């Protein structure tokens, strides 16, 4: 079998042309463009074997990210396994909002690690999965002290590997939502929790991903309810909670935040125009700053964030 025959086989199996090219290039350890110039290159037997196995999985609905073992998110290449939700582009809305609150400069890359110093804003990502949110924030805002939780040890192993590969120091804690960080407070709390309703027919198409990362069951809001309810005990005054939610859950999540006593409650839309993330500020007085800053530092250390 040569390259052309392999891609023809993919077509017959009903696998998307670009997916097939990406998979074949991956197994050949070549850039995708190489395939076009090497139509008649014979495939080594083990490449043929792995590629045809992947075609079957892809045709059955396995996410391309699991077959490749990686996914790009917020400009970073993250390792993913079936232990974690595949990072979605919508979640970049949450990261961008967090970075704006932290006063990170757009495009700023990791620099000198300054976390842990007095005044470093403390950030928590609840239910981190692959670590997508925590690692993106830590990379773009090296001054932040970033923690992340997950209930699943397998997910924490993926998050740990991603943090290490990308050179970020992230404190990882195993446990359900806030119980993983009992007694700790943060200036910024972030989460992309499971929010699909338990009887949503879309879950069938997502069957390869961990179910507990997609749905809390019921109406889909239970995890968001727990995160909002626990936030006041874990946020400093003036701190923010930002959460991702379903396209039709904006009003419900804003109501949860307002009822819990959050201020400046607002929602951001994703690129498709859907309400995707909502957040609010906890216990901010009239003189509150518009950026999140660490509460333990000296005024001077935080001056660049104050507006
Ligand atoms: N946005 C994902 C989807 O609908 C779900 C992610 C989540 O539940 N946090 O496929």
PDB file of C-alpha atoms and ligand atoms in Angstrom:
ATOM      1  CA  UNK A   1       0.000   0.000   0.000  1.00  0.00           C
ATOM      2  CA  UNK A   2       1.310   3.463  -0.924  1.00  0.00           C
ATOM      3  CA  UNK A   3       0.260   6.920   0.241  1.00  0.00           C
ATOM      4  CA  UNK A   4      -2.384   7.339  -2.477  1.00  0.00           C
ATOM      5  CA  UNK A   5      -3.910   3.924  -1.743  1.00  0.00           C
ATOM      6  CA  UNK A   6      -3.993   4.654   1.990  1.00  0.00           C
ATOM      7  CA  UNK A   7      -5.858   7.926   1.425  1.00  0.00           C
ATOM      8  CA  UNK A   8      -8.232   6.211  -1.011  1.00  0.00           C
ATOM      9  CA  UNK A   9      -8.950   3.605   1.681  1.00  0.00           C
ATOM     10  CA  UNK A  10      -9.724   6.410   4.146  1.00  0.00           C
ATOM     11  CA  UNK A  11     -12.198   7.881   1.652  1.00  0.00           C
ATOM     12  CA  UNK A  12     -13.957   4.525   1.282  1.00  0.00           C
ATOM     13  CA  UNK A  13     -14.172   4.247   5.094  1.00  0.00           C
ATOM     14  CA  UNK A  14     -15.853   7.669   5.144  1.00  0.00           C
ATOM     15  CA  UNK A  15     -13.035   9.356   7.076  1.00  0.00           C
ATOM     16  CA  UNK A  16     -12.641  13.095   6.492  1.00  0.00           C
ATOM     17  CA  UNK A  17      -9.805  13.802   4.018  1.00  0.00           C
ATOM     18  CA  UNK A  18      -7.932  16.208   6.275  1.00  0.00           C
ATOM     19  CA  UNK A  19      -8.220  13.851   9.275  1.00  0.00           C
ATOM     20  CA  UNK A  20      -6.825  11.003   7.153  1.00  0.00           C
ATOM     21  CA  UNK A  21      -3.909  13.135   5.966  1.00  0.00           C
ATOM     22  CA  UNK A  22      -3.102  14.287   9.504  1.00  0.00           C
ATOM     23  CA  UNK A  23      -3.181  10.687  10.793  1.00  0.00           C
ATOM     24  CA  UNK A  24      -1.047   9.315   7.984  1.00  0.00           C
ATOM     25  CA  UNK A  25       1.492  12.131   8.279  1.00  0.00           C
ATOM     26  CA  UNK A  26       1.592  11.521  12.043  1.00  0.00           C
ATOM     27  CA  UNK A  27       2.383   7.810  11.601  1.00  0.00           C
ATOM     28  CA  UNK A  28       5.014   8.582   8.962  1.00  0.00           C
ATOM     29  CA  UNK A  29       6.512  11.353  11.150  1.00  0.00           C
ATOM     30  CA  UNK A  30       6.319  13.703   8.161  1.00  0.00           C
ATOM     31  CA  UNK A  31       4.617  17.059   7.625  1.00  0.00           C
ATOM     32  CA  UNK A  32       1.234  16.769   5.903  1.00  0.00           C
ATOM     33  CA  UNK A  33       2.573  18.514   2.775  1.00  0.00           C
ATOM     34  CA  UNK A  34       5.049  15.635   2.332  1.00  0.00           C
ATOM     35  CA  UNK A  35       2.127  13.357   1.420  1.00  0.00           C
ATOM     36  CA  UNK A  36       1.240  15.457  -1.607  1.00  0.00           C
ATOM     37  CA  UNK A  37       4.755  15.166  -3.081  1.00  0.00           C
ATOM     38  CA  UNK A  38       5.049  11.458  -2.203  1.00  0.00           C
ATOM     39  CA  UNK A  39       1.840   9.954  -3.533  1.00  0.00           C
ATOM     40  CA  UNK A  40       3.565   6.727  -4.548  1.00  0.00           C
ATOM     41  CA  UNK A  41       5.723   6.229  -1.429  1.00  0.00           C
ATOM     42  CA  UNK A  42       5.165   2.707  -0.070  1.00  0.00           C
ATOM     43  CA  UNK A  43       4.032   2.495   3.574  1.00  0.00           C
ATOM     44  CA  UNK A  44       6.081   0.431   6.007  1.00  0.00           C
ATOM     45  CA  UNK A  45       3.976  -2.501   7.266  1.00  0.00           C
ATOM     46  CA  UNK A  46       3.619  -1.132  10.814  1.00  0.00           C
ATOM     47  CA  UNK A  47       2.508   2.276   9.530  1.00  0.00           C
ATOM     48  CA  UNK A  48      -0.102   0.610   7.343  1.00  0.00           C
ATOM     49  CA  UNK A  49      -1.308  -1.409  10.320  1.00  0.00           C
ATOM     50  CA  UNK A  50      -1.556   1.539  12.694  1.00  0.00           C
ATOM     51  CA  UNK A  51      -3.141   3.782  10.065  1.00  0.00           C
ATOM     52  CA  UNK A  52      -5.857   1.263   9.137  1.00  0.00           C
ATOM     53  CA  UNK A  53      -6.599   0.672  12.848  1.00  0.00           C
ATOM     54  CA  UNK A  54      -6.911   4.444  13.371  1.00  0.00           C
ATOM     55  CA  UNK A  55      -9.240   4.718  10.364  1.00  0.00           C
ATOM     56  CA  UNK A  56     -11.599   2.218  11.979  1.00  0.00           C
ATOM     57  CA  UNK A  57     -11.532   4.133  15.268  1.00  0.00           C
ATOM     58  CA  UNK A  58     -12.040   7.485  13.569  1.00  0.00           C
ATOM     59  CA  UNK A  59     -14.890   6.126  11.432  1.00  0.00           C
ATOM     60  CA  UNK A  60     -16.509   4.888  14.666  1.00  0.00           C
ATOM     61  CA  UNK A  61     -16.281   8.383  16.159  1.00  0.00           C
ATOM     62  CA  UNK A  62     -13.064   8.426  18.218  1.00  0.00           C
ATOM     63  CA  UNK A  63     -11.775  12.011  18.495  1.00  0.00           C
ATOM     64  CA  UNK A  64      -8.774  12.725  16.283  1.00  0.00           C
ATOM     65  CA  UNK A  65      -7.006  14.168  19.341  1.00  0.00           C
ATOM     66  CA  UNK A  66      -7.004  10.768  21.085  1.00  0.00           C
ATOM     67  CA  UNK A  67      -5.577   9.047  18.006  1.00  0.00           C
ATOM     68  CA  UNK A  68      -2.835  11.664  17.702  1.00  0.00           C
ATOM     69  CA  UNK A  69      -2.346  11.910  21.473  1.00  0.00           C
ATOM     70  CA  UNK A  70      -2.358  15.692  21.326  1.00  0.00           C
ATOM     71  CA  UNK A  71      -4.442  18.795  20.697  1.00  0.00           C
ATOM     72  CA  UNK A  72      -3.604  22.446  20.185  1.00  0.00           C
ATOM     73  CA  UNK A  73      -5.182  24.825  22.679  1.00  0.00           C
ATOM     74  CA  UNK A  74      -4.519  28.548  23.064  1.00  0.00           C
ATOM     75  CA  UNK A  75      -1.377  28.215  20.945  1.00  0.00           C
ATOM     76  CA  UNK A  76       0.020  25.342  23.032  1.00  0.00           C
ATOM     77  CA  UNK A  77       0.372  21.699  22.083  1.00  0.00           C
ATOM     78  CA  UNK A  78      -1.188  19.623  24.850  1.00  0.00           C
ATOM     79  CA  UNK A  79      -0.979  15.873  25.372  1.00  0.00           C
ATOM     80  CA  UNK A  80      -4.425  14.286  25.666  1.00  0.00           C
ATOM     81  CA  UNK A  81      -5.556  10.766  26.531  1.00  0.00           C
ATOM     82  CA  UNK A  82      -9.026   9.262  26.918  1.00  0.00           C
ATOM     83  CA  UNK A  83      -8.738  10.136  30.641  1.00  0.00           C
ATOM     84  CA  UNK A  84      -9.434  13.790  29.776  1.00  0.00           C
ATOM     85  CA  UNK A  85     -11.907  15.861  27.811  1.00  0.00           C
ATOM     86  CA  UNK A  86     -10.465  17.028  24.496  1.00  0.00           C
ATOM     87  CA  UNK A  87      -9.806  20.771  24.932  1.00  0.00           C
ATOM     88  CA  UNK A  88     -12.293  22.857  22.885  1.00  0.00           C
ATOM     89  CA  UNK A  89     -11.663  26.227  21.249  1.00  0.00           C
ATOM     90  CA  UNK A  90     -14.651  27.708  23.155  1.00  0.00           C
ATOM     91  CA  UNK A  91     -12.664  27.342  26.359  1.00  0.00           C
ATOM     92  CA  UNK A  92     -10.119  29.836  25.013  1.00  0.00           C
ATOM     93  CA  UNK A  93     -12.777  32.489  25.759  1.00  0.00           C
ATOM     94  CA  UNK A  94     -12.444  31.629  29.466  1.00  0.00           C
ATOM     95  CA  UNK A  95      -8.630  31.763  29.295  1.00  0.00           C
ATOM     96  CA  UNK A  96      -8.638  35.130  27.497  1.00  0.00           C
ATOM     97  CA  UNK A  97     -11.013  36.579  30.090  1.00  0.00           C
ATOM     98  CA  UNK A  98      -8.813  35.257  32.917  1.00  0.00           C
ATOM     99  CA  UNK A  99      -5.686  36.728  31.311  1.00  0.00           C
ATOM    100  CA  UNK A 100      -7.393  40.112  30.942  1.00  0.00           C
ATOM    101  CA  UNK A 101      -8.296  40.075  34.659  1.00  0.00           C
ATOM    102  CA  UNK A 102      -4.713  39.147  35.522  1.00  0.00           C
ATOM    103  CA  UNK A 103      -3.426  42.011  33.408  1.00  0.00           C
ATOM    104  CA  UNK A 104      -1.325  39.681  31.224  1.00  0.00           C
ATOM    105  CA  UNK A 105      -0.112  41.225  27.978  1.00  0.00           C
ATOM    106  CA  UNK A 106      -1.478  39.556  24.831  1.00  0.00           C
ATOM    107  CA  UNK A 107       1.117  37.205  23.344  1.00  0.00           C
ATOM    108  CA  UNK A 108       3.333  37.347  26.424  1.00  0.00           C
ATOM    109  CA  UNK A 109       5.184  34.077  26.805  1.00  0.00           C
ATOM    110  CA  UNK A 110       6.563  32.447  29.878  1.00  0.00           C
ATOM    111  CA  UNK A 111       9.403  34.378  31.355  1.00  0.00           C
ATOM    112  CA  UNK A 112      11.138  34.256  34.658  1.00  0.00           C
ATOM    113  CA  UNK A 113       9.070  32.187  37.068  1.00  0.00           C
ATOM    114  CA  UNK A 114       7.964  34.614  39.733  1.00  0.00           C
ATOM    115  CA  UNK A 115       5.113  32.674  41.281  1.00  0.00           C
ATOM    116  CA  UNK A 116       5.024  32.187  44.996  1.00  0.00           C
ATOM    117  CA  UNK A 117       6.312  35.678  45.681  1.00  0.00           C
ATOM    118  CA  UNK A 118       4.248  37.877  47.964  1.00  0.00           C
ATOM    119  CA  UNK A 119       1.587  39.559  45.868  1.00  0.00           C
ATOM    120  CA  UNK A 120       1.445  36.829  43.222  1.00  0.00           C
ATOM    121  CA  UNK A 121      -2.224  36.366  42.325  1.00  0.00           C
ATOM    122  CA  UNK A 122      -3.439  32.909  43.269  1.00  0.00           C
ATOM    123  CA  UNK A 123      -5.428  31.199  40.527  1.00  0.00           C
ATOM    124  CA  UNK A 124      -7.361  27.921  40.744  1.00  0.00           C
ATOM    125  CA  UNK A 125      -8.650  25.769  37.860  1.00  0.00           C
ATOM    126  CA  UNK A 126     -11.310  23.375  39.176  1.00  0.00           C
ATOM    127  CA  UNK A 127     -11.626  20.117  37.236  1.00  0.00           C
ATOM    128  CA  UNK A 128      -8.573  20.791  35.107  1.00  0.00           C
ATOM    129  CA  UNK A 129      -8.608  17.604  32.970  1.00  0.00           C
ATOM    130  CA  UNK A 130      -5.687  17.950  30.544  1.00  0.00           C
ATOM    131  CA  UNK A 131      -4.610  21.101  32.390  1.00  0.00           C
ATOM    132  CA  UNK A 132      -5.574  23.239  29.379  1.00  0.00           C
ATOM    133  CA  UNK A 133      -6.830  26.244  31.366  1.00  0.00           C
ATOM    134  CA  UNK A 134      -4.234  26.093  34.156  1.00  0.00           C
ATOM    135  CA  UNK A 135      -1.277  25.649  31.808  1.00  0.00           C
ATOM    136  CA  UNK A 136      -2.430  28.396  29.416  1.00  0.00           C
ATOM    137  CA  UNK A 137      -2.800  30.849  32.297  1.00  0.00           C
ATOM    138  CA  UNK A 138       0.525  29.849  33.865  1.00  0.00           C
ATOM    139  CA  UNK A 139       2.344  30.233  30.525  1.00  0.00           C
ATOM    140  CA  UNK A 140       0.927  33.665  29.760  1.00  0.00           C
ATOM    141  CA  UNK A 141       1.022  34.969  33.314  1.00  0.00           C
ATOM    142  CA  UNK A 142       4.224  33.703  34.939  1.00  0.00           C
ATOM    143  CA  UNK A 143       3.588  35.974  37.925  1.00  0.00           C
ATOM    144  CA  UNK A 144       0.494  33.985  38.928  1.00  0.00           C
ATOM    145  CA  UNK A 145       0.591  31.099  41.364  1.00  0.00           C
ATOM    146  CA  UNK A 146      -1.598  28.518  39.642  1.00  0.00           C
ATOM    147  CA  UNK A 147      -3.305  25.539  41.294  1.00  0.00           C
ATOM    148  CA  UNK A 148      -5.495  22.954  39.619  1.00  0.00           C
ATOM    149  CA  UNK A 149      -7.753  20.149  40.799  1.00  0.00           C
ATOM    150  CA  UNK A 150      -9.331  17.051  39.361  1.00  0.00           C
ATOM    151  CA  UNK A 151     -11.261  14.206  40.910  1.00  0.00           C
ATOM    152  CA  UNK A 152      -9.484  11.716  38.657  1.00  0.00           C
ATOM    153  CA  UNK A 153      -5.862  10.647  39.203  1.00  0.00           C
ATOM    154  CA  UNK A 154      -5.538   9.749  35.511  1.00  0.00           C
ATOM    155  CA  UNK A 155      -6.485  13.279  34.501  1.00  0.00           C
ATOM    156  CA  UNK A 156      -4.055  14.785  37.023  1.00  0.00           C
ATOM    157  CA  UNK A 157      -1.258  12.685  35.478  1.00  0.00           C
ATOM    158  CA  UNK A 158      -2.030  14.205  32.060  1.00  0.00           C
ATOM    159  CA  UNK A 159      -2.171  17.727  33.539  1.00  0.00           C
ATOM    160  CA  UNK A 160       1.143  17.129  35.336  1.00  0.00           C
ATOM    161  CA  UNK A 161       2.801  15.937  32.127  1.00  0.00           C
ATOM    162  CA  UNK A 162       1.545  18.981  30.228  1.00  0.00           C
ATOM    163  CA  UNK A 163       2.687  21.389  32.934  1.00  0.00           C
ATOM    164  CA  UNK A 164       6.133  19.785  32.963  1.00  0.00           C
ATOM    165  CA  UNK A 165       6.462  19.682  29.172  1.00  0.00           C
ATOM    166  CA  UNK A 166       5.560  23.360  28.961  1.00  0.00           C
ATOM    167  CA  UNK A 167       7.713  24.415  31.897  1.00  0.00           C
ATOM    168  CA  UNK A 168       4.992  25.613  34.273  1.00  0.00           C
ATOM    169  CA  UNK A 169       4.888  25.103  38.013  1.00  0.00           C
ATOM    170  CA  UNK A 170       1.293  24.161  38.869  1.00  0.00           C
ATOM    171  CA  UNK A 171       0.107  22.818  42.219  1.00  0.00           C
ATOM    172  CA  UNK A 172      -2.148  19.827  41.591  1.00  0.00           C
ATOM    173  CA  UNK A 173      -4.732  18.554  44.078  1.00  0.00           C
ATOM    174  CA  UNK A 174      -6.979  15.526  43.755  1.00  0.00           C
ATOM    175  CA  UNK A 175     -10.597  15.868  44.861  1.00  0.00           C
ATOM    176  CA  UNK A 176     -14.083  16.989  43.990  1.00  0.00           C
ATOM    177  CA  UNK A 177     -14.381  20.731  43.195  1.00  0.00           C
ATOM    178  CA  UNK A 178     -13.530  22.901  46.219  1.00  0.00           C
ATOM    179  CA  UNK A 179     -12.981  19.993  48.620  1.00  0.00           C
ATOM    180  CA  UNK A 180      -9.589  19.448  46.948  1.00  0.00           C
ATOM    181  CA  UNK A 181      -8.400  22.839  48.257  1.00  0.00           C
ATOM    182  CA  UNK A 182     -10.114  23.055  51.638  1.00  0.00           C
ATOM    183  CA  UNK A 183      -9.015  26.111  53.601  1.00  0.00           C
ATOM    184  CA  UNK A 184      -7.320  27.826  50.639  1.00  0.00           C
ATOM    185  CA  UNK A 185      -8.294  31.157  49.092  1.00  0.00           C
ATOM    186  CA  UNK A 186      -7.668  32.543  45.629  1.00  0.00           C
ATOM    187  CA  UNK A 187      -7.922  35.787  43.716  1.00  0.00           C
ATOM    188  CA  UNK A 188      -9.226  34.053  40.583  1.00  0.00           C
ATOM    189  CA  UNK A 189     -11.201  30.805  40.223  1.00  0.00           C
ATOM    190  CA  UNK A 190     -11.788  29.204  36.825  1.00  0.00           C
ATOM    191  CA  UNK A 191     -13.649  26.114  35.723  1.00  0.00           C
ATOM    192  CA  UNK A 192     -14.904  24.305  32.665  1.00  0.00           C
ATOM    193  CA  UNK A 193     -17.054  21.780  34.538  1.00  0.00           C
ATOM    194  CA  UNK A 194     -19.331  19.110  33.067  1.00  0.00           C
ATOM    195  CA  UNK A 195     -22.513  20.935  32.040  1.00  0.00           C
ATOM    196  CA  UNK A 196     -24.364  18.802  29.484  1.00  0.00           C
ATOM    197  CA  UNK A 197     -27.784  17.585  30.709  1.00  0.00           C
ATOM    198  CA  UNK A 198     -27.887  13.884  31.573  1.00  0.00           C
ATOM    199  CA  UNK A 199     -30.427  13.090  28.846  1.00  0.00           C
ATOM    200  CA  UNK A 200     -28.886  15.265  26.104  1.00  0.00           C
ATOM    201  CA  UNK A 201     -28.768  13.230  22.863  1.00  0.00           C
ATOM    202  CA  UNK A 202     -25.392  14.844  21.991  1.00  0.00           C
ATOM    203  CA  UNK A 203     -23.746  12.668  24.649  1.00  0.00           C
ATOM    204  CA  UNK A 204     -23.959   9.692  22.280  1.00  0.00           C
ATOM    205  CA  UNK A 205     -21.569  11.403  19.835  1.00  0.00           C
ATOM    206  CA  UNK A 206     -19.184  12.180  22.724  1.00  0.00           C
ATOM    207  CA  UNK A 207     -19.066   8.606  24.056  1.00  0.00           C
ATOM    208  CA  UNK A 208     -15.275   8.305  23.719  1.00  0.00           C
ATOM    209  CA  UNK A 209     -14.693  11.116  26.231  1.00  0.00           C
ATOM    210  CA  UNK A 210     -14.991  10.625  30.019  1.00  0.00           C
ATOM    211  CA  UNK A 211     -18.691  10.943  30.841  1.00  0.00           C
ATOM    212  CA  UNK A 212     -18.010  12.553  34.225  1.00  0.00           C
ATOM    213  CA  UNK A 213     -16.196  15.373  32.399  1.00  0.00           C
ATOM    214  CA  UNK A 214     -19.178  16.051  30.128  1.00  0.00           C
ATOM    215  CA  UNK A 215     -22.275  15.712  32.298  1.00  0.00           C
ATOM    216  CA  UNK A 216     -23.085  15.883  36.007  1.00  0.00           C
ATOM    217  CA  UNK A 217     -26.435  14.262  35.136  1.00  0.00           C
ATOM    218  CA  UNK A 218     -29.806  15.935  35.761  1.00  0.00           C
ATOM    219  CA  UNK A 219     -30.279  19.345  34.148  1.00  0.00           C
ATOM    220  CA  UNK A 220     -26.517  19.771  33.636  1.00  0.00           C
ATOM    221  CA  UNK A 221     -26.155  22.551  36.222  1.00  0.00           C
ATOM    222  CA  UNK A 222     -25.231  20.565  39.354  1.00  0.00           C
ATOM    223  CA  UNK A 223     -21.451  21.003  39.053  1.00  0.00           C
ATOM    224  CA  UNK A 224     -21.890  24.723  38.331  1.00  0.00           C
ATOM    225  CA  UNK A 225     -24.165  24.998  41.403  1.00  0.00           C
ATOM    226  CA  UNK A 226     -21.490  23.395  43.596  1.00  0.00           C
ATOM    227  CA  UNK A 227     -18.724  25.582  42.200  1.00  0.00           C
ATOM    228  CA  UNK A 228     -20.702  28.801  42.678  1.00  0.00           C
ATOM    229  CA  UNK A 229     -21.926  27.778  46.146  1.00  0.00           C
ATOM    230  CA  UNK A 230     -18.411  26.971  47.357  1.00  0.00           C
ATOM    231  CA  UNK A 231     -16.713  29.998  45.831  1.00  0.00           C
ATOM    232  CA  UNK A 232     -17.354  32.589  48.590  1.00  0.00           C
ATOM    233  CA  UNK A 233     -15.382  30.476  51.101  1.00  0.00           C
ATOM    234  CA  UNK A 234     -12.437  30.271  48.685  1.00  0.00           C
ATOM    235  CA  UNK A 235     -12.230  33.732  47.109  1.00  0.00           C
ATOM    236  CA  UNK A 236     -10.555  36.815  48.501  1.00  0.00           C
ATOM    237  CA  UNK A 237     -12.619  40.016  48.529  1.00  0.00           C
ATOM    238  CA  UNK A 238     -12.492  41.425  45.000  1.00  0.00           C
ATOM    239  CA  UNK A 239     -11.630  38.023  43.528  1.00  0.00           C
ATOM    240  CA  UNK A 240     -13.386  36.655  40.454  1.00  0.00           C
ATOM    241  CA  UNK A 241     -15.081  33.393  39.537  1.00  0.00           C
ATOM    242  CA  UNK A 242     -15.326  32.593  35.800  1.00  0.00           C
ATOM    243  CA  UNK A 243     -17.050  29.444  34.554  1.00  0.00           C
ATOM    244  CA  UNK A 244     -17.792  27.901  31.182  1.00  0.00           C
ATOM    245  CA  UNK A 245     -21.339  26.671  30.495  1.00  0.00           C
ATOM    246  CA  UNK A 246     -23.697  25.478  27.776  1.00  0.00           C
ATOM    247  CA  UNK A 247     -24.905  27.850  25.033  1.00  0.00           C
ATOM    248  CA  UNK A 248     -28.378  27.980  26.655  1.00  0.00           C
ATOM    249  CA  UNK A 249     -27.278  28.181  30.317  1.00  0.00           C
ATOM    250  CA  UNK A 250     -26.136  31.825  30.457  1.00  0.00           C
ATOM    251  CA  UNK A 251     -29.235  33.163  32.227  1.00  0.00           C
ATOM    252  CA  UNK A 252     -29.277  30.276  34.715  1.00  0.00           C
ATOM    253  CA  UNK A 253     -25.590  30.692  35.582  1.00  0.00           C
ATOM    254  CA  UNK A 254     -25.902  34.476  35.948  1.00  0.00           C
ATOM    255  CA  UNK A 255     -28.819  33.849  38.327  1.00  0.00           C
ATOM    256  CA  UNK A 256     -26.692  31.408  40.360  1.00  0.00           C
ATOM    257  CA  UNK A 257     -23.934  34.018  40.643  1.00  0.00           C
ATOM    258  CA  UNK A 258     -26.271  36.891  41.546  1.00  0.00           C
ATOM    259  CA  UNK A 259     -28.159  34.762  44.109  1.00  0.00           C
ATOM    260  CA  UNK A 260     -24.843  33.773  45.725  1.00  0.00           C
ATOM    261  CA  UNK A 261     -23.995  37.465  46.145  1.00  0.00           C
ATOM    262  CA  UNK A 262     -21.555  38.004  43.260  1.00  0.00           C
ATOM    263  CA  UNK A 263     -21.283  41.473  41.759  1.00  0.00           C
ATOM    264  CA  UNK A 264     -20.503  42.722  38.253  1.00  0.00           C
ATOM    265  CA  UNK A 265     -22.007  39.490  36.896  1.00  0.00           C
ATOM    266  CA  UNK A 266     -21.509  39.195  33.155  1.00  0.00           C
ATOM    267  CA  UNK A 267     -21.314  36.736  30.264  1.00  0.00           C
ATOM    268  CA  UNK A 268     -18.953  36.353  27.290  1.00  0.00           C
ATOM    269  CA  UNK A 269     -19.829  34.766  23.952  1.00  0.00           C
ATOM    270  CA  UNK A 270     -17.734  32.307  21.968  1.00  0.00           C
ATOM    271  CA  UNK A 271     -16.780  32.730  18.302  1.00  0.00           C
ATOM    272  CA  UNK A 272     -20.046  31.081  17.244  1.00  0.00           C
ATOM    273  CA  UNK A 273     -21.907  33.859  19.096  1.00  0.00           C
ATOM    274  CA  UNK A 274     -23.155  31.589  21.894  1.00  0.00           C
ATOM    275  CA  UNK A 275     -23.162  32.656  25.529  1.00  0.00           C
ATOM    276  CA  UNK A 276     -20.276  30.495  26.790  1.00  0.00           C
ATOM    277  CA  UNK A 277     -18.676  31.873  29.966  1.00  0.00           C
ATOM    278  CA  UNK A 278     -20.100  33.790  32.895  1.00  0.00           C
ATOM    279  CA  UNK A 279     -18.444  35.301  35.891  1.00  0.00           C
ATOM    280  CA  UNK A 280     -18.679  37.697  38.738  1.00  0.00           C
ATOM    281  CA  UNK A 281     -16.649  39.492  41.370  1.00  0.00           C
ATOM    282  CA  UNK A 282     -16.837  38.499  44.991  1.00  0.00           C
ATOM    283  CA  UNK A 283     -17.344  41.082  47.707  1.00  0.00           C
ATOM    284  CA  UNK A 284     -15.748  43.967  45.864  1.00  0.00           C
ATOM    285  CA  UNK A 285     -16.132  47.341  47.462  1.00  0.00           C
ATOM    286  CA  UNK A 286     -16.730  50.547  45.479  1.00  0.00           C
ATOM    287  CA  UNK A 287     -12.987  51.236  45.231  1.00  0.00           C
ATOM    288  CA  UNK A 288     -12.168  47.770  43.886  1.00  0.00           C
ATOM    289  CA  UNK A 289      -9.566  47.456  41.184  1.00  0.00           C
ATOM    290  CA  UNK A 290     -10.582  46.168  37.777  1.00  0.00           C
ATOM    291  CA  UNK A 291      -7.705  43.688  37.702  1.00  0.00           C
ATOM    292  CA  UNK A 292      -7.114  40.717  39.956  1.00  0.00           C
ATOM    293  CA  UNK A 293      -4.073  41.112  42.160  1.00  0.00           C
ATOM    294  CA  UNK A 294      -2.576  39.159  44.964  1.00  0.00           C
ATOM    295  CA  UNK A 295      -3.809  40.346  48.335  1.00  0.00           C
ATOM    296  CA  UNK A 296      -0.737  39.462  50.338  1.00  0.00           C
ATOM    297  CA  UNK A 297       1.805  41.685  48.676  1.00  0.00           C
ATOM    298  CA  UNK A 298       2.939  45.219  49.036  1.00  0.00           C
ATOM    299  CA  UNK A 299       1.143  47.927  47.104  1.00  0.00           C
ATOM    300  CA  UNK A 300       4.278  48.578  45.108  1.00  0.00           C
ATOM    301  CA  UNK A 301       4.526  45.032  43.880  1.00  0.00           C
ATOM    302  CA  UNK A 302       1.073  45.192  42.404  1.00  0.00           C
ATOM    303  CA  UNK A 303       1.142  48.702  41.066  1.00  0.00           C
ATOM    304  CA  UNK A 304       1.356  47.662  37.417  1.00  0.00           C
ATOM    305  CA  UNK A 305      -1.998  45.914  37.674  1.00  0.00           C
ATOM    306  CA  UNK A 306      -3.862  48.722  39.407  1.00  0.00           C
ATOM    307  CA  UNK A 307      -6.009  50.945  37.272  1.00  0.00           C
TER     308      UNK A 307
HETATM  309  N1  LIG B   1     -18.425  22.044  25.213  1.00  0.00           N
HETATM  310  C1  LIG B   1     -18.393  20.615  25.294  1.00  0.00           C
HETATM  311  C2  LIG B   1     -19.362  20.015  24.298  1.00  0.00           C
HETATM  312  O1  LIG B   1     -20.483  20.433  24.222  1.00  0.00           O
HETATM  313  C3  LIG B   1     -18.734  20.135  26.681  1.00  0.00           C
HETATM  314  C4  LIG B   1     -17.682  20.512  27.652  1.00  0.00           C
HETATM  315  C5  LIG B   1     -18.157  20.407  29.056  1.00  0.00           C
HETATM  316  O2  LIG B   1     -19.111  19.716  29.395  1.00  0.00           O
HETATM  317  N2  LIG B   1     -17.470  21.088  29.882  1.00  0.00           N
HETATM  318  O3  LIG B   1     -18.960  19.150  23.573  1.00  0.00           O
END
